[in-house]
Structure formats: structure tokens, C-alpha cells
Amino acid sequence: MDTHLTVDRGACAGHGLCYGAAPELVDCDEQGDPIIVADPVPEERIGAARHVVDVCPERALALQESQPA
Ligand code: SF4
């Protein structure tokens, strides 16, 4: 299974806690909106990905699993 970190842009308030907490997984664009930079999430970063989902106060981040391509 591959694990993907996703962002719901409609729910995101853009305050940047996610890319502050895990910049190796989430970066930001010029508007301060998050960009997922590790897709799929590397196995050794799954714990950090779960943490960053918990950090988002807007519940805009989620983890989804898929079969490897
Ligand atoms: S922590 Fe959540 S609401 Fe804030 S920028 Fe990241 S995804 Fe958006």
C-alpha cells in the first residue's frame, strides 16, 4: 500500500502549522497555501505524516492509502 497525504483546499485556512511541523512532507506556495512534496509518503515518514494530520486545526489534511502504481 502507498500512503498519500492530501489537503482539502476548501477547508484549509492557510496558517501554515503543517509546513512548520513537517517541511519534508509539506511546503508552501507563494500564497502560503500548502503543497504536498512527498507523495507517496515514505515509509519512514508515516509517523510524521500522522502527526501533521493531527496538527491541522481545520482537519484539512488526511492520509489515504492506495495500491502502488
Ligand atoms: S495546518 Fe491545515 S489549515 Fe493550516 S495551512 Fe496546513 S492544511 Fe491549511
Coordinates of N, CA and C and ligand atoms in Angstrom, one line a residue:
M1 N 0.8 -1.2 0.0 CA 0.0 0.0 0.0 C 0.9 1.3 0.0
D2 N 0.5 2.2 -0.8 CA 1.1 3.5 -0.7 C 0.3 4.4 0.1
T3 N 0.9 5.3 0.9 CA 0.1 6.3 1.7 C 0.3 7.7 1.1
H4 N -0.8 8.4 1.0 CA -0.8 9.7 0.4 C -1.3 10.7 1.4
L5 N -0.6 11.8 1.5 CA -1.1 12.9 2.3 C -1.9 13.9 1.4
T6 N -3.1 14.2 1.7 CA -3.9 15.0 0.9 C -4.3 16.3 1.6
V7 N -4.6 17.3 0.9 CA -5.1 18.6 1.5 C -6.4 19.0 0.9
D8 N -7.4 19.3 1.7 CA -8.7 19.8 1.3 C -8.6 21.4 1.2
R9 N -8.4 21.9 0.0 CA -8.1 23.3 -0.1 C -9.3 24.2 0.3
G10 N -10.5 23.6 0.3 CA -11.7 24.4 0.7 C -11.7 24.5 2.2
A11 N -11.1 23.5 2.9 CA -11.1 23.6 4.4 C -9.9 24.3 4.9
C12 N -8.8 24.4 4.2 CA -7.5 24.9 4.6 C -7.7 26.4 4.9
A13 N -7.2 26.9 6.0 CA -7.2 28.3 6.4 C -5.8 29.0 6.1
G14 N -4.8 28.2 5.7 CA -3.6 28.7 5.3 C -2.7 29.3 6.3
H15 N -2.8 28.9 7.6 CA -2.0 29.5 8.6 C -0.7 28.8 8.8
G16 N -0.4 27.7 8.1 CA 0.9 27.1 8.0 C 1.5 26.2 9.1
L17 N 0.6 25.8 10.0 CA 1.1 24.8 11.0 C 1.7 23.6 10.4
C18 N 1.1 23.1 9.3 CA 1.5 21.9 8.7 C 3.0 21.9 8.2
Y19 N 3.2 22.9 7.4 CA 4.6 23.0 6.8 C 5.6 23.5 7.8
G20 N 5.2 24.0 8.9 CA 6.1 24.3 10.0 C 6.4 23.0 10.8
A21 N 5.5 22.1 10.8 CA 5.7 20.9 11.6 C 6.4 19.8 10.8
A22 N 6.2 19.8 9.5 CA 6.9 18.7 8.7 C 7.2 19.2 7.3
P23 N 8.2 20.1 7.3 CA 8.6 20.7 6.0 C 9.1 19.7 4.9
E24 N 9.5 18.5 5.4 CA 9.9 17.5 4.4 C 8.7 16.8 3.8
L25 N 7.5 17.0 4.3 CA 6.3 16.5 3.7 C 5.4 17.6 3.0
V26 N 5.4 18.8 3.6 CA 4.5 19.8 3.2 C 5.3 21.1 3.0
D27 N 5.3 21.7 1.8 CA 5.9 23.0 1.6 C 4.7 24.0 1.4
C28 N 5.1 25.3 1.1 CA 4.0 26.2 0.8 C 4.3 27.0 -0.5
D29 N 3.3 27.4 -1.1 CA 3.4 28.2 -2.4 C 3.5 29.7 -2.0
E30 N 3.6 30.6 -3.0 CA 3.8 32.0 -2.8 C 2.6 32.6 -2.0
Q31 N 1.4 32.0 -2.1 CA 0.3 32.5 -1.3 C 0.2 31.9 0.1
G32 N 1.1 31.1 0.4 CA 1.1 30.5 1.8 C 0.2 29.2 1.8
D33 N -0.2 28.7 0.7 CA -1.0 27.5 0.7 C -0.1 26.3 0.7
P34 N -0.5 25.2 1.4 CA 0.3 24.1 1.4 C 0.4 23.3 0.1
I35 N 1.6 22.7 -0.1 CA 1.9 21.9 -1.2 C 2.5 20.6 -0.7
I36 N 1.9 19.5 -1.0 CA 2.4 18.2 -0.6 C 3.6 17.9 -1.4
V37 N 4.8 17.6 -0.8 CA 6.0 17.4 -1.5 C 6.5 16.0 -1.4
A38 N 5.9 15.2 -0.6 CA 6.3 13.8 -0.5 C 5.1 12.9 -0.8
D39 N 5.0 12.4 -2.1 CA 3.9 11.6 -2.5 C 4.3 10.5 -3.4
P40 N 4.2 9.2 -2.9 CA 3.6 8.8 -1.7 C 4.5 9.2 -0.5
V41 N 4.0 9.1 0.7 CA 4.7 9.4 1.9 C 5.7 8.2 2.1
P42 N 7.0 8.5 2.3 CA 8.0 7.4 2.5 C 7.6 6.7 3.8
E43 N 7.9 5.4 3.8 CA 7.5 4.5 4.9 C 8.0 5.1 6.2
E44 N 9.3 5.6 6.2 CA 9.9 6.1 7.5 C 9.3 7.4 7.9
R45 N 8.4 8.0 7.1 CA 7.8 9.3 7.5 C 6.3 9.2 7.8
I46 N 5.8 8.0 7.8 CA 4.4 7.8 8.1 C 4.0 8.4 9.5
G47 N 4.9 8.2 10.5 CA 4.6 8.8 11.8 C 4.5 10.3 11.7
A48 N 5.4 10.9 11.0 CA 5.4 12.4 10.8 C 4.1 12.8 10.1
A49 N 3.7 12.0 9.1 CA 2.5 12.4 8.3 C 1.3 12.3 9.2
R50 N 1.2 11.3 10.1 CA 0.1 11.2 11.0 C 0.1 12.4 12.0
H51 N 1.3 12.8 12.4 CA 1.4 14.0 13.3 C 0.9 15.2 12.6
V52 N 1.3 15.4 11.3 CA 0.9 16.6 10.6 C -0.6 16.7 10.4
V53 N -1.2 15.5 10.2 CA -2.7 15.5 10.1 C -3.3 15.9 11.4
D54 N -2.8 15.5 12.5 CA -3.3 15.9 13.8 C -3.1 17.4 14.1
V55 N -2.0 17.9 13.6 CA -1.6 19.3 13.8 C -2.6 20.3 13.2
C56 N -3.2 19.9 12.1 CA -4.1 20.8 11.4 C -5.4 21.1 12.1
P57 N -5.6 22.3 12.6 CA -6.8 22.6 13.4 C -8.1 22.6 12.5
E58 N -7.9 22.7 11.2 CA -9.1 22.8 10.3 C -9.5 21.4 9.8
R59 N -8.7 20.3 10.1 CA -9.0 19.0 9.6 C -8.9 19.0 8.1
A60 N -8.0 19.8 7.6 CA -7.9 19.9 6.1 C -6.9 18.8 5.5
L61 N -6.1 18.1 6.4 CA -5.2 17.1 5.9 C -5.7 15.7 6.2
A62 N -5.4 14.8 5.4 CA -5.8 13.4 5.6 C -4.8 12.5 4.9
L63 N -4.8 11.3 5.4 CA -4.0 10.2 4.8 C -4.9 9.2 4.1
Q64 N -4.5 8.9 2.9 CA -5.3 7.9 2.1 C -4.3 6.9 1.6
E65 N -4.8 5.6 1.5 CA -4.0 4.5 1.1 C -4.4 4.1 -0.3
S66 N -3.4 3.7 -1.1 CA -3.8 3.2 -2.5 C -2.8 2.0 -2.8
Q67 N -3.2 1.2 -3.8 CA -2.3 0.2 -4.3 C -1.2 0.9 -5.1
P68 N 0.1 0.5 -4.9 CA 1.2 1.1 -5.7 C 0.9 1.0 -7.2
A69 N 1.3 2.1 -8.0 CA 1.0 2.1 -9.4 C 1.9 1.1 -10.1
Ligands
SF4_1 S1 -2.3 23.4 9.1 FE1 -4.2 22.9 7.9 S2 -5.3 24.8 7.7 FE2 -3.2 25.3 8.2 S3 -2.1 25.6 6.3 FE3 -1.8 23.4 6.9 S4 -3.5 22.3 5.8 FE4 -4.0 24.5 5.8

